[in-house]
mmCIF file of C-alpha atoms and ligand atoms in Angstrom:
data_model
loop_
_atom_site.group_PDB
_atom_site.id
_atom_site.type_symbol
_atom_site.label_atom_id
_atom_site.label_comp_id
_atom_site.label_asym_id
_atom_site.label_seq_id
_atom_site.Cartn_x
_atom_site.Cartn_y
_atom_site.Cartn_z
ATOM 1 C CA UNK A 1 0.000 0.000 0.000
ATOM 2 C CA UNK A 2 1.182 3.645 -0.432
ATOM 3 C CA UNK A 3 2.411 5.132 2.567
ATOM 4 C CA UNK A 4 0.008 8.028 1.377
ATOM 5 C CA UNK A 5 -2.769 5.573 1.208
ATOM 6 C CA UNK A 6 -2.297 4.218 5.083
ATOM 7 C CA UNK A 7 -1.862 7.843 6.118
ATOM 8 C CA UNK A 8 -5.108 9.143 4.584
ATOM 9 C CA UNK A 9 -6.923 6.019 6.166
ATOM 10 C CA UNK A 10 -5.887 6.746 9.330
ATOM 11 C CA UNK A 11 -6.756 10.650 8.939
ATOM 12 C CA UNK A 12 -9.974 10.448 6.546
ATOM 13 C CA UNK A 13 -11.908 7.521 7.736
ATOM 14 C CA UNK A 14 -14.865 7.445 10.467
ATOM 15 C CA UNK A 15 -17.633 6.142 12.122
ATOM 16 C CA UNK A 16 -20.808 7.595 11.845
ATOM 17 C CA UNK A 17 -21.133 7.333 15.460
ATOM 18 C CA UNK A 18 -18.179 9.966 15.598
ATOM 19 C CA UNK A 19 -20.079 13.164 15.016
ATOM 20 C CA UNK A 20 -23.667 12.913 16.886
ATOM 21 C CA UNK A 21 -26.432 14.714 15.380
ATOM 22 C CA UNK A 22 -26.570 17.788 17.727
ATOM 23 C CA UNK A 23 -22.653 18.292 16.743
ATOM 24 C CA UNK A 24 -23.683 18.471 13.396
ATOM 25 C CA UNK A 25 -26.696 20.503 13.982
ATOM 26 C CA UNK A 26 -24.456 23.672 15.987
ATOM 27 C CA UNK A 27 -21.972 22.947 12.926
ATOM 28 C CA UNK A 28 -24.658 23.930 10.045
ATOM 29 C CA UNK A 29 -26.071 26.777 12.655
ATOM 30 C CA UNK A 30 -22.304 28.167 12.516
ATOM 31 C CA UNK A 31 -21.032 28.057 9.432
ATOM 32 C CA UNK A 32 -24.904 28.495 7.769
ATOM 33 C CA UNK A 33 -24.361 25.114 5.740
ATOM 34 C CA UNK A 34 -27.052 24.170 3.549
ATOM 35 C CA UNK A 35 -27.754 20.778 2.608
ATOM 36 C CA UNK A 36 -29.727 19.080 -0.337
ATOM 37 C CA UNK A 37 -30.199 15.531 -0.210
ATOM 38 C CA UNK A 38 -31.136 13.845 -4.029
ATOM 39 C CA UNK A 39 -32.471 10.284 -4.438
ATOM 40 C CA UNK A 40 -31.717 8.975 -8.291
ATOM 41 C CA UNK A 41 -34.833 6.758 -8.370
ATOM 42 C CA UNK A 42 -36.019 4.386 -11.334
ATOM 43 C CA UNK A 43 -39.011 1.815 -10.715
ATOM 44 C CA UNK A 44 -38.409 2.285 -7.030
ATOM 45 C CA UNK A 45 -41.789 2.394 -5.777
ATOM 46 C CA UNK A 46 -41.528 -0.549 -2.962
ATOM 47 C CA UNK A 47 -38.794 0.925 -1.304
ATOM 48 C CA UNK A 48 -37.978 5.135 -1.871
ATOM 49 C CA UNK A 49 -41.106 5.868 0.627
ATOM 50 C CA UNK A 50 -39.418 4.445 3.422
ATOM 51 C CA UNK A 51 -36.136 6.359 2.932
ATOM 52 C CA UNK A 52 -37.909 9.815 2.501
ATOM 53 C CA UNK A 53 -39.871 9.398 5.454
ATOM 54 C CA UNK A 54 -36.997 8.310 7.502
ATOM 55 C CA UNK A 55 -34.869 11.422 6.518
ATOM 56 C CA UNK A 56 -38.149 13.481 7.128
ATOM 57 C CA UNK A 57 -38.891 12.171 10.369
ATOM 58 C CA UNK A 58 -35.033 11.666 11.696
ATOM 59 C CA UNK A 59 -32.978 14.639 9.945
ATOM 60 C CA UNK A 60 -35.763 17.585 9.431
ATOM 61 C CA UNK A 61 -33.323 19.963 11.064
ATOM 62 C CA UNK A 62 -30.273 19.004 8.808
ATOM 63 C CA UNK A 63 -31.716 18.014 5.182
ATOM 64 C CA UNK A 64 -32.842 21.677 4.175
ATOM 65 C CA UNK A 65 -34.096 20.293 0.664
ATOM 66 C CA UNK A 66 -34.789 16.469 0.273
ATOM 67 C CA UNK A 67 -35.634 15.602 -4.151
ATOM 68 C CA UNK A 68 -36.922 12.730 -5.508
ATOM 69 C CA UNK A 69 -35.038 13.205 -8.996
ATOM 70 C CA UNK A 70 -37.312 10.576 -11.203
ATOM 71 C CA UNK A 71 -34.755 9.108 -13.816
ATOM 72 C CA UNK A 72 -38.484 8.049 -16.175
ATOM 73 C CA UNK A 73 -40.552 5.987 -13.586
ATOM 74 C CA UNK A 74 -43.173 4.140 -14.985
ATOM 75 C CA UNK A 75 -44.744 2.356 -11.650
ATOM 76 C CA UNK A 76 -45.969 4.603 -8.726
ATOM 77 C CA UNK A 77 -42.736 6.053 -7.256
ATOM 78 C CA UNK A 78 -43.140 9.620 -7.999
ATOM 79 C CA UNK A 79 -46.767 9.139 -6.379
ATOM 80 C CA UNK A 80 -44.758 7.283 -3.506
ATOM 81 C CA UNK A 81 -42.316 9.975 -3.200
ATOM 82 C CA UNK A 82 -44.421 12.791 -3.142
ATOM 83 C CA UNK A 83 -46.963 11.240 -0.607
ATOM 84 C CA UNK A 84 -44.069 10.394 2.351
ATOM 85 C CA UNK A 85 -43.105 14.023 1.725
ATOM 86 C CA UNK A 86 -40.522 14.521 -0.953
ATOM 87 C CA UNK A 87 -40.263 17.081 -3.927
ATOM 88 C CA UNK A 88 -40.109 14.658 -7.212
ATOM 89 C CA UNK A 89 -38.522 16.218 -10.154
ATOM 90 C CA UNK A 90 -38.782 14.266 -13.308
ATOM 91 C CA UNK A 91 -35.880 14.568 -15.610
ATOM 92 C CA UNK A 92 -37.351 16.137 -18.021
ATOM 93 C CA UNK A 93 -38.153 19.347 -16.445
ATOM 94 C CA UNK A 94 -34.796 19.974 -15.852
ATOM 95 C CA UNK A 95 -32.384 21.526 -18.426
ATOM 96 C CA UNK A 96 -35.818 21.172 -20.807
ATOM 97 C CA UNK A 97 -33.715 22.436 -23.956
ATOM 98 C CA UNK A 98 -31.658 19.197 -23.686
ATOM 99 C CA UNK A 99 -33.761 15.659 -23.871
ATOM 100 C CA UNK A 100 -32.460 13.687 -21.063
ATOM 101 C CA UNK A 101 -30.080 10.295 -21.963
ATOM 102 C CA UNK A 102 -31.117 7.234 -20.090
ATOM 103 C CA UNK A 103 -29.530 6.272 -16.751
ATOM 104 C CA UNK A 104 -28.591 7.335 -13.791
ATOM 105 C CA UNK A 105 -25.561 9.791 -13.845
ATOM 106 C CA UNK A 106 -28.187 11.922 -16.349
ATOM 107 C CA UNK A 107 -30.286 12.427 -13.079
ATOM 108 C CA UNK A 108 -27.351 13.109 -10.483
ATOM 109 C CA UNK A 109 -26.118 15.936 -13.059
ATOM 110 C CA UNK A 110 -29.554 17.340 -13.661
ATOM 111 C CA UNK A 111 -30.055 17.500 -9.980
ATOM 112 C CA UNK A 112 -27.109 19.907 -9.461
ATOM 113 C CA UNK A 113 -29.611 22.703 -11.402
ATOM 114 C CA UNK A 114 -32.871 21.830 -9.373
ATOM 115 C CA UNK A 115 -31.418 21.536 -6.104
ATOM 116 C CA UNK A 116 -29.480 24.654 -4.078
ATOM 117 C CA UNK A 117 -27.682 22.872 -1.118
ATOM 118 C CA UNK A 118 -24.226 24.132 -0.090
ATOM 119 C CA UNK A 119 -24.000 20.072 0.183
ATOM 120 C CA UNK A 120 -25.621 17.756 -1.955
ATOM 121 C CA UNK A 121 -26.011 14.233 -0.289
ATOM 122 C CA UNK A 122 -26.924 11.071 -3.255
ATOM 123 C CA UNK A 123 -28.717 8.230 -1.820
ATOM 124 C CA UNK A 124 -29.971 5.464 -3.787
ATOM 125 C CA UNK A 125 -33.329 5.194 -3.658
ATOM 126 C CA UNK A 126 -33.399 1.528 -3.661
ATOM 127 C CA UNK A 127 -32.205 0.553 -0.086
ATOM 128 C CA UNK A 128 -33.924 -1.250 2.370
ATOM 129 C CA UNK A 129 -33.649 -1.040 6.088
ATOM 130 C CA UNK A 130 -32.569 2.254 5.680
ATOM 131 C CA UNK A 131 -31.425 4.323 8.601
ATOM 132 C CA UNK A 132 -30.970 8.426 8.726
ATOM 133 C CA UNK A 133 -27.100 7.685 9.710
ATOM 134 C CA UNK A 134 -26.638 6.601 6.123
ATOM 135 C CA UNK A 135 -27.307 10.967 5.191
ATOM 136 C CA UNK A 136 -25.770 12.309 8.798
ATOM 137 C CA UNK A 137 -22.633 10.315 8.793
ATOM 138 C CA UNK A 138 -21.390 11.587 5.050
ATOM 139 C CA UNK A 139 -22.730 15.039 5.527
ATOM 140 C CA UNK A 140 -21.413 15.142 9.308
ATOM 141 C CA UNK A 141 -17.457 15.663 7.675
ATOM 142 C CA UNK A 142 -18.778 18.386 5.353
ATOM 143 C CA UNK A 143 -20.356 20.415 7.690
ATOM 144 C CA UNK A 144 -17.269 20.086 10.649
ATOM 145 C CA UNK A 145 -14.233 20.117 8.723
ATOM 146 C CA UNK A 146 -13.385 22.564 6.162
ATOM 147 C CA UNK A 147 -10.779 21.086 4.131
ATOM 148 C CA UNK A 148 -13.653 18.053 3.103
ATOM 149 C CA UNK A 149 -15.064 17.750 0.094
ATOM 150 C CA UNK A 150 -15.867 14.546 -0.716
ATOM 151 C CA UNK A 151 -17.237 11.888 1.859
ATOM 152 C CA UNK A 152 -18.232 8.182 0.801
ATOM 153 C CA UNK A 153 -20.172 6.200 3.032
ATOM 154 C CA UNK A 154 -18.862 2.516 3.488
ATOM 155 C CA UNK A 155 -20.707 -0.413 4.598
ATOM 156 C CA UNK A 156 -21.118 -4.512 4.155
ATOM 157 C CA UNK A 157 -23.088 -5.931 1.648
ATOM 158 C CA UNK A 158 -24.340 -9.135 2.513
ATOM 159 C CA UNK A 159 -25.766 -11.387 -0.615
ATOM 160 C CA UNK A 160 -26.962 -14.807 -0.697
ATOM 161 C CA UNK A 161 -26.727 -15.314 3.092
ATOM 162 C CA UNK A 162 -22.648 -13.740 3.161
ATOM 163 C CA UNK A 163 -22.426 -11.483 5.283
ATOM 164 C CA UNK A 164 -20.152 -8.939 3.034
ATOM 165 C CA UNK A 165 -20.332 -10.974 -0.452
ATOM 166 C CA UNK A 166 -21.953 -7.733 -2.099
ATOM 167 C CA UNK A 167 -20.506 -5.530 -4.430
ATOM 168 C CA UNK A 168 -19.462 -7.579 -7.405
ATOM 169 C CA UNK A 169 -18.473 -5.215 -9.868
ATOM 170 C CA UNK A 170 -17.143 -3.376 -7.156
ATOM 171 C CA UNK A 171 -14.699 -6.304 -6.382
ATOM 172 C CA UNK A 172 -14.494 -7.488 -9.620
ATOM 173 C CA UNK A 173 -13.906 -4.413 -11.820
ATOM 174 C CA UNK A 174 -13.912 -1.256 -9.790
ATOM 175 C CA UNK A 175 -11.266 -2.065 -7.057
ATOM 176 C CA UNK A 176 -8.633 -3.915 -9.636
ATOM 177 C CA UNK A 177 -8.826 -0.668 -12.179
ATOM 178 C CA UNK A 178 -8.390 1.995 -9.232
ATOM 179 C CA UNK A 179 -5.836 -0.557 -7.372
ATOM 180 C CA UNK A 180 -3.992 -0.519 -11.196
ATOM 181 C CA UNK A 181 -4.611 2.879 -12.285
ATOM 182 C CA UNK A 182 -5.098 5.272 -9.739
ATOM 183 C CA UNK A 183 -3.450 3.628 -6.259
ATOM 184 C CA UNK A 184 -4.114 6.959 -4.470
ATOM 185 C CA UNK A 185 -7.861 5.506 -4.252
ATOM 186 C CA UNK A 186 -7.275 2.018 -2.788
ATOM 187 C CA UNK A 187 -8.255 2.889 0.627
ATOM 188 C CA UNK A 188 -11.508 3.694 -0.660
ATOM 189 C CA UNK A 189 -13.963 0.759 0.761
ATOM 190 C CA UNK A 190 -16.487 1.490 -1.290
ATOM 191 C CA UNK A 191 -15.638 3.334 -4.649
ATOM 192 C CA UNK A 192 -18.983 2.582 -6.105
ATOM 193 C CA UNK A 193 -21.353 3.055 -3.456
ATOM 194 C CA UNK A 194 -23.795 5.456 -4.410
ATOM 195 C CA UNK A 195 -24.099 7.109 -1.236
ATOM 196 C CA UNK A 196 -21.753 10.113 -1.116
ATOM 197 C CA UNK A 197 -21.907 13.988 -0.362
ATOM 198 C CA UNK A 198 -19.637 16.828 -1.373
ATOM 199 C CA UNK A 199 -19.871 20.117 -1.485
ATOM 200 C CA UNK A 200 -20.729 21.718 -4.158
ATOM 201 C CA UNK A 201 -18.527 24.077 -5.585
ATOM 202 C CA UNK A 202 -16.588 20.680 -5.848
ATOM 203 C CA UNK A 203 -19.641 19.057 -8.135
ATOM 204 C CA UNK A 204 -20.354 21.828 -10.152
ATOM 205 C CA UNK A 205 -16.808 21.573 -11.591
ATOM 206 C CA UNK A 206 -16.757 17.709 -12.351
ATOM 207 C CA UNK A 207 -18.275 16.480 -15.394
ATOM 208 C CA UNK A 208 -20.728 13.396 -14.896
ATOM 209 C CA UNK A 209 -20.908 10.290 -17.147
ATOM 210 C CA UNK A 210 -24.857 9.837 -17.566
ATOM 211 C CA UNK A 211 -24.798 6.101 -17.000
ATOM 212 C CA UNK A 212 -23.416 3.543 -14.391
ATOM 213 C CA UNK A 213 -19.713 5.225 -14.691
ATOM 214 C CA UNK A 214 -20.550 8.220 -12.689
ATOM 215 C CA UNK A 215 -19.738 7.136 -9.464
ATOM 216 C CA UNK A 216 -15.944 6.132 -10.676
ATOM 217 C CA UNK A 217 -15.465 8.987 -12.671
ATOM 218 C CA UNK A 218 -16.725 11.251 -9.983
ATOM 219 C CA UNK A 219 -14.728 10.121 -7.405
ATOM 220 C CA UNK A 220 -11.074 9.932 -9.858
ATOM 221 C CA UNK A 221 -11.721 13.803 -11.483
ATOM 222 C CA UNK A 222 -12.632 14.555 -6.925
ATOM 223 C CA UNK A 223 -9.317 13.296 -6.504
ATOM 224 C CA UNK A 224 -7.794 15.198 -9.073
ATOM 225 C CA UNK A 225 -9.350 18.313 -8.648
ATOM 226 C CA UNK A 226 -9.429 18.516 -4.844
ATOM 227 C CA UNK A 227 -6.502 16.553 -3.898
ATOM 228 C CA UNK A 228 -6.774 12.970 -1.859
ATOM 229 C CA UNK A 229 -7.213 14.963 1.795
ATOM 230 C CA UNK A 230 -10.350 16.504 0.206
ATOM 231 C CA UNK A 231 -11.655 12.746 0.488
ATOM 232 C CA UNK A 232 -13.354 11.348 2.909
ATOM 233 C CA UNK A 233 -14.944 7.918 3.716
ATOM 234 C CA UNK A 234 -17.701 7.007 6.930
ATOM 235 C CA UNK A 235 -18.466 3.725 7.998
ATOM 236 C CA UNK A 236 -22.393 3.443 8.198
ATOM 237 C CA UNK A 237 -23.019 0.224 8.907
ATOM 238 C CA UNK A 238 -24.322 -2.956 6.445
ATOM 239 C CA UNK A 239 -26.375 -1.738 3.423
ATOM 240 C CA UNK A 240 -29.284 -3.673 2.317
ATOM 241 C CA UNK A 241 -30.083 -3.474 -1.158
ATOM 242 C CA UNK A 242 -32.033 -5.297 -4.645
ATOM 243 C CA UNK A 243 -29.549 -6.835 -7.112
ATOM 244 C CA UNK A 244 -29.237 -6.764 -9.969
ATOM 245 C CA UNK A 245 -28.277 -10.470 -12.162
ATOM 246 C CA UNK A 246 -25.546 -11.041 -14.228
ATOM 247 C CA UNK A 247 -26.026 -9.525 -17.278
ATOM 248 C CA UNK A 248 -27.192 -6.293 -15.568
ATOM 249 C CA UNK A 249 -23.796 -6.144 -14.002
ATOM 250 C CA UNK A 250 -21.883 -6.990 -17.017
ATOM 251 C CA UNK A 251 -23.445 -3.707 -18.528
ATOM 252 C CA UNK A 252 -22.368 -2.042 -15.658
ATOM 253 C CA UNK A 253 -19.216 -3.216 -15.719
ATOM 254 C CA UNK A 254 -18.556 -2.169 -19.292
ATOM 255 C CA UNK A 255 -19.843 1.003 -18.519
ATOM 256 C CA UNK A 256 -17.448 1.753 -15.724
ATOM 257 C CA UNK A 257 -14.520 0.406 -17.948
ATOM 258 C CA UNK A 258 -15.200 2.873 -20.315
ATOM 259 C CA UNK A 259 -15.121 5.496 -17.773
ATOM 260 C CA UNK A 260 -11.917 4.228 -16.621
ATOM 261 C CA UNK A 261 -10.934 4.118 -20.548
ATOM 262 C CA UNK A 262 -11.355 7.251 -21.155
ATOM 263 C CA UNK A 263 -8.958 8.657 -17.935
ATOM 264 C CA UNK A 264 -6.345 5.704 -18.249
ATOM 265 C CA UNK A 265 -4.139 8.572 -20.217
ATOM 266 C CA UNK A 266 -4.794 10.829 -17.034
ATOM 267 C CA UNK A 267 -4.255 8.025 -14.565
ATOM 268 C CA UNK A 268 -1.159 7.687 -12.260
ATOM 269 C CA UNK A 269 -1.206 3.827 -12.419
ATOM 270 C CA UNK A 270 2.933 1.955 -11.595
ATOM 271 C CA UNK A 271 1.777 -1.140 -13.267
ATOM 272 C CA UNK A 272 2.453 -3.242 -10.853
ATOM 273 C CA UNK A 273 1.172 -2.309 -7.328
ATOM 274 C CA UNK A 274 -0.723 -4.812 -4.786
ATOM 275 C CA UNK A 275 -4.514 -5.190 -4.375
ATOM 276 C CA UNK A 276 -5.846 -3.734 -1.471
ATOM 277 C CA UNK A 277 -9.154 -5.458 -0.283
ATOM 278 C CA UNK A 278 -11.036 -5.274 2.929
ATOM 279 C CA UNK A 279 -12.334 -7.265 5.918
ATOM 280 C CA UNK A 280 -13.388 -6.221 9.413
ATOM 281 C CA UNK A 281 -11.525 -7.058 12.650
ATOM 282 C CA UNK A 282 -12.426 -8.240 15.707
ATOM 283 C CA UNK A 283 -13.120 -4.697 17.005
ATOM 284 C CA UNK A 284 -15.418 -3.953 13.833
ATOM 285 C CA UNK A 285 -13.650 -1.539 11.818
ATOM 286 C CA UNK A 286 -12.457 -2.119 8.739
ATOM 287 C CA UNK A 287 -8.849 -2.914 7.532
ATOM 288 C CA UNK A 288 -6.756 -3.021 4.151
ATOM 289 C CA UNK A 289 -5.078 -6.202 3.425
ATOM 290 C CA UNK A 290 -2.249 -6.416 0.552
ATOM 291 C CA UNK A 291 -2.265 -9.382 -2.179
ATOM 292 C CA UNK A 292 0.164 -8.830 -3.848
ATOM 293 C CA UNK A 293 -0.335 -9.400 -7.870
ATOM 294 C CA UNK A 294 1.764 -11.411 -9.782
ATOM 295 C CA UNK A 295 1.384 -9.283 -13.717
ATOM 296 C CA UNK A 296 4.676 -10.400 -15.311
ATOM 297 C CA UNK A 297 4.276 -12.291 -18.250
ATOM 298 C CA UNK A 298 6.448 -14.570 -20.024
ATOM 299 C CA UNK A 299 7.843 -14.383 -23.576
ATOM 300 C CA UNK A 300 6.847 -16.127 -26.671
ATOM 301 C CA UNK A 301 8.163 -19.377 -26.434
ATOM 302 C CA UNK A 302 10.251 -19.514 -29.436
ATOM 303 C CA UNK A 303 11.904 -16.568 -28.323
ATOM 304 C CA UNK A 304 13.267 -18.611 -25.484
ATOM 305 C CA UNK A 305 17.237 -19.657 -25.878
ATOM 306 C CA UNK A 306 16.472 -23.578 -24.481
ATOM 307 C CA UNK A 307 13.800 -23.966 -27.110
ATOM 308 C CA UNK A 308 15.539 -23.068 -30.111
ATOM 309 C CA UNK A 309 16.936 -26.567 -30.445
ATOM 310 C CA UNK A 310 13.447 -27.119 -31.609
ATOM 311 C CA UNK A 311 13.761 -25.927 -34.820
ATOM 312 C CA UNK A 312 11.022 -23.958 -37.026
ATOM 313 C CA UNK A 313 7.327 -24.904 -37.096
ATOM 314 C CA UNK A 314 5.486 -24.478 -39.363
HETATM 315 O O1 UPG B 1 -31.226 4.725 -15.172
HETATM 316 C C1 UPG B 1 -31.222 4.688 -13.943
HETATM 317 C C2 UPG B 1 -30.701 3.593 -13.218
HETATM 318 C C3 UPG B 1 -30.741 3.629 -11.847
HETATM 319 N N1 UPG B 1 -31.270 4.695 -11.193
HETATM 320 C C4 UPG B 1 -31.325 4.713 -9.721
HETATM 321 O O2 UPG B 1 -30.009 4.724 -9.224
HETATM 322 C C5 UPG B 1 -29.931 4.029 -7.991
HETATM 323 C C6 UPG B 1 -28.869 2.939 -8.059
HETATM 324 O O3 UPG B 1 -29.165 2.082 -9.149
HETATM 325 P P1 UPG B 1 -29.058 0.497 -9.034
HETATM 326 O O4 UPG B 1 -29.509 -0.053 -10.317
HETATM 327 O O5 UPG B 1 -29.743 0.059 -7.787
HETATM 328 O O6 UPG B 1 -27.505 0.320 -8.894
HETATM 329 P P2 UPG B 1 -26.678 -0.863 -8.177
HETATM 330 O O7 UPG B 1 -26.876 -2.154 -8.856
HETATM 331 O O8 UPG B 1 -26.986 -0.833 -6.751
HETATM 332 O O9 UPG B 1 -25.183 -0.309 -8.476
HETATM 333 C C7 UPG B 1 -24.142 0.177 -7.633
HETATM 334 O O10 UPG B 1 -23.117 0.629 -8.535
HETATM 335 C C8 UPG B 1 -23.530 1.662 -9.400
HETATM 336 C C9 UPG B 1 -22.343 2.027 -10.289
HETATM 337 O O11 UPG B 1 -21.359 2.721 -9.608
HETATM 338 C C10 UPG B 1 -23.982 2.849 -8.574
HETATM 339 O O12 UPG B 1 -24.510 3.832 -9.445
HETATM 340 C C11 UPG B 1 -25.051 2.448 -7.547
HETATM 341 O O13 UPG B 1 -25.363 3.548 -6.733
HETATM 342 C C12 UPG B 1 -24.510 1.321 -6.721
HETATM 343 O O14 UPG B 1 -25.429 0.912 -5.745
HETATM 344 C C13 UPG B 1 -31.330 3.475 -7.724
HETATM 345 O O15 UPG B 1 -32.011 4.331 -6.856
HETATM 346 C C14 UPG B 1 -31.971 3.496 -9.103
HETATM 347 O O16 UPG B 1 -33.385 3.625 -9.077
HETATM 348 C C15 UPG B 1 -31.745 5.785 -11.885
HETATM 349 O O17 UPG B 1 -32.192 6.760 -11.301
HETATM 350 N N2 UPG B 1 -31.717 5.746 -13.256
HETATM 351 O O1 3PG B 2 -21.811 -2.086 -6.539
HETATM 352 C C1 3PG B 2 -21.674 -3.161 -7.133
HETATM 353 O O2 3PG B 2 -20.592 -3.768 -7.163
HETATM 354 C C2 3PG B 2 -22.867 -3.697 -7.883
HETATM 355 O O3 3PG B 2 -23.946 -2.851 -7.673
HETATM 356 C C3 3PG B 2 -23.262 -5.088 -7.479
HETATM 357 O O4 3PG B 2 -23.696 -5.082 -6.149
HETATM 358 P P1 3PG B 2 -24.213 -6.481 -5.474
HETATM 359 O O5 3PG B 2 -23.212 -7.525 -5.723
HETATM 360 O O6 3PG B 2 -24.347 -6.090 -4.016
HETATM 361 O O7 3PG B 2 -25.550 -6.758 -6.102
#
């Protein structure tokens, strides 16, 4: 691991449990903080009423501005949404000159022009046994420490009956390309998570891929443009959530190599660097573990001195 990489764990991660909610309360009071939190939803009807009225009922003196941004719903959510006590935005009334591309990065960017939070907090809008910790422990850096921009919230993600066996493009694709490409990310637990907040006048600079790669791209261009200590990361727990199969994934997948793709010429990768993955302790918190990755390959064969005595084939 890069000795930058343990030092910005040890400075940048945290509990939710860290920063109670009256902290965070005399924090926005002082420094006038506004936050906006946005849900991306999509056929989320059996689930996005829940999480509004949670943050209604738990956070109504921190979430100044909670959105429903409706990414072209065709079951009940914006009805769902708007009953439990959220303002639902369809895409298409924002930005009305430009017809809205399919997916879900389309709705975080259009929600940058219909919301007006100093912070803007993204929660997916399809989590189940949701709890208001997941918005107060990413905001909670934000509104205490100046020199944050960027918070992720980390979590487990059990699947089939394992406790933590979630997050397969995450492990599969997500984790390997930073790990490769941009090292000065592998502390991140979870790079694809879409629960993050940052401020702003960080956002409004970054551009946003409209599918699946947003979450990658956003948090590579964060780390370029405000610098690793501008990240963040907040354990909130174990994250409940509906999966998606195979094929679903692989779409995702190819959508957040291209992302990758298209910053490789950008990215600070050494070639060969260890994978950092993560388990908990006894004591609960997370920690990195090296493997190390074997990528040398060997030669041709025939180019091998031992096998010339061979001779040509043909
Ligand atoms: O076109 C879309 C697709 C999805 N969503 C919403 O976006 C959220 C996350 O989508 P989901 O399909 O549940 O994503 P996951 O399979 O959970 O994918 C993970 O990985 C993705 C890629 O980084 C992230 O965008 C997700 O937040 C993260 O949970 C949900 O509220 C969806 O309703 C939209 O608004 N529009
Ligand atoms: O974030 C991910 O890696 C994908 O959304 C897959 O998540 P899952 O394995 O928890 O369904």
């Amino acid at each position: 691991m890069l000795d930058e990489v343990g030092h910005w764990l040890r400075r940048r991660s945290w509990n939710a449990a860290d920063r109670p909610l009256d902290q965070l309360l005399a924090a926005k009071r002082r420094t006038g903080t506004t936050v906006s939190v946005v849900l991306p939803a999509l056929d989320e009807e059996e689930t996005v009423g829940r999480i509004v009225s949670v943050i209604r009922r738990d956070l109504s003196a921190l979430v100044d501005e909670l959105v429903v941004m409706d990414s072209g719903s065709t079951d009940r959510t914006a009805e769902v949404a708007a009953a439990a006590g959220a303002k639902v935005i369809h895409r298409d009334e924002v930005l009305p000159r430009l017809p809205p591309s399919p997916g879900k990065g389309e709705v975080l960017w259009r929600s940058l022009l219909a919301t007006h939070g100093d912070v803007v907090c993204f929660v997916d809008a399809d989590l189940r046994e949701f709890s208001a910790s997941f918005v107060s422990g990413i905001v909670g850096p934000l509104l205490t420490d100046p020199d944050v921009a960027f918070v992720k919230a980390m979590y487990d993600r059990p699947l089939d009956g394992l406790p933590a066996g979630g997050g397969r493009v995450t492990e599969l694709v997500a984790r390997p390309l930073l790990n490769l490409h941009w090292p000065r990310l592998a502390g991140v637990v979870q790079p694809l998570g879409g629960e993050y907040a940052a401020r702003r006048s960080l956002l409004e600079r970054l551009p946003f891929p409209v599918g699946y790669g947003v979450e990658l791209a956003l948090l590579i261009d964060a780390l370029e443009t405000a610098g690793l200590d501008a990240l963040a990361q907040v354990d909130v727990g174990v994250r409940h959530h509906r999966h998606q199969d195979g094929q679903a994934l692989g779409r995702m997948a190819a959508a957040i190599y291209a992302t990758a793709e298209r910053r490789l010429p950008r990215g600070s990768g050494r070639g060969l660097t260890p994978l950092i993955q993560f388990d908990r302790d006894a004591s609960g918190a997370f920690v990195p573990r090296d493997h190390v990755l074997v990528t040398e390959e060997r030669p041709p064969m025939r180019t091998v001195p031992e096998y010339a005595p061979r001779g040509t084939y043909v």
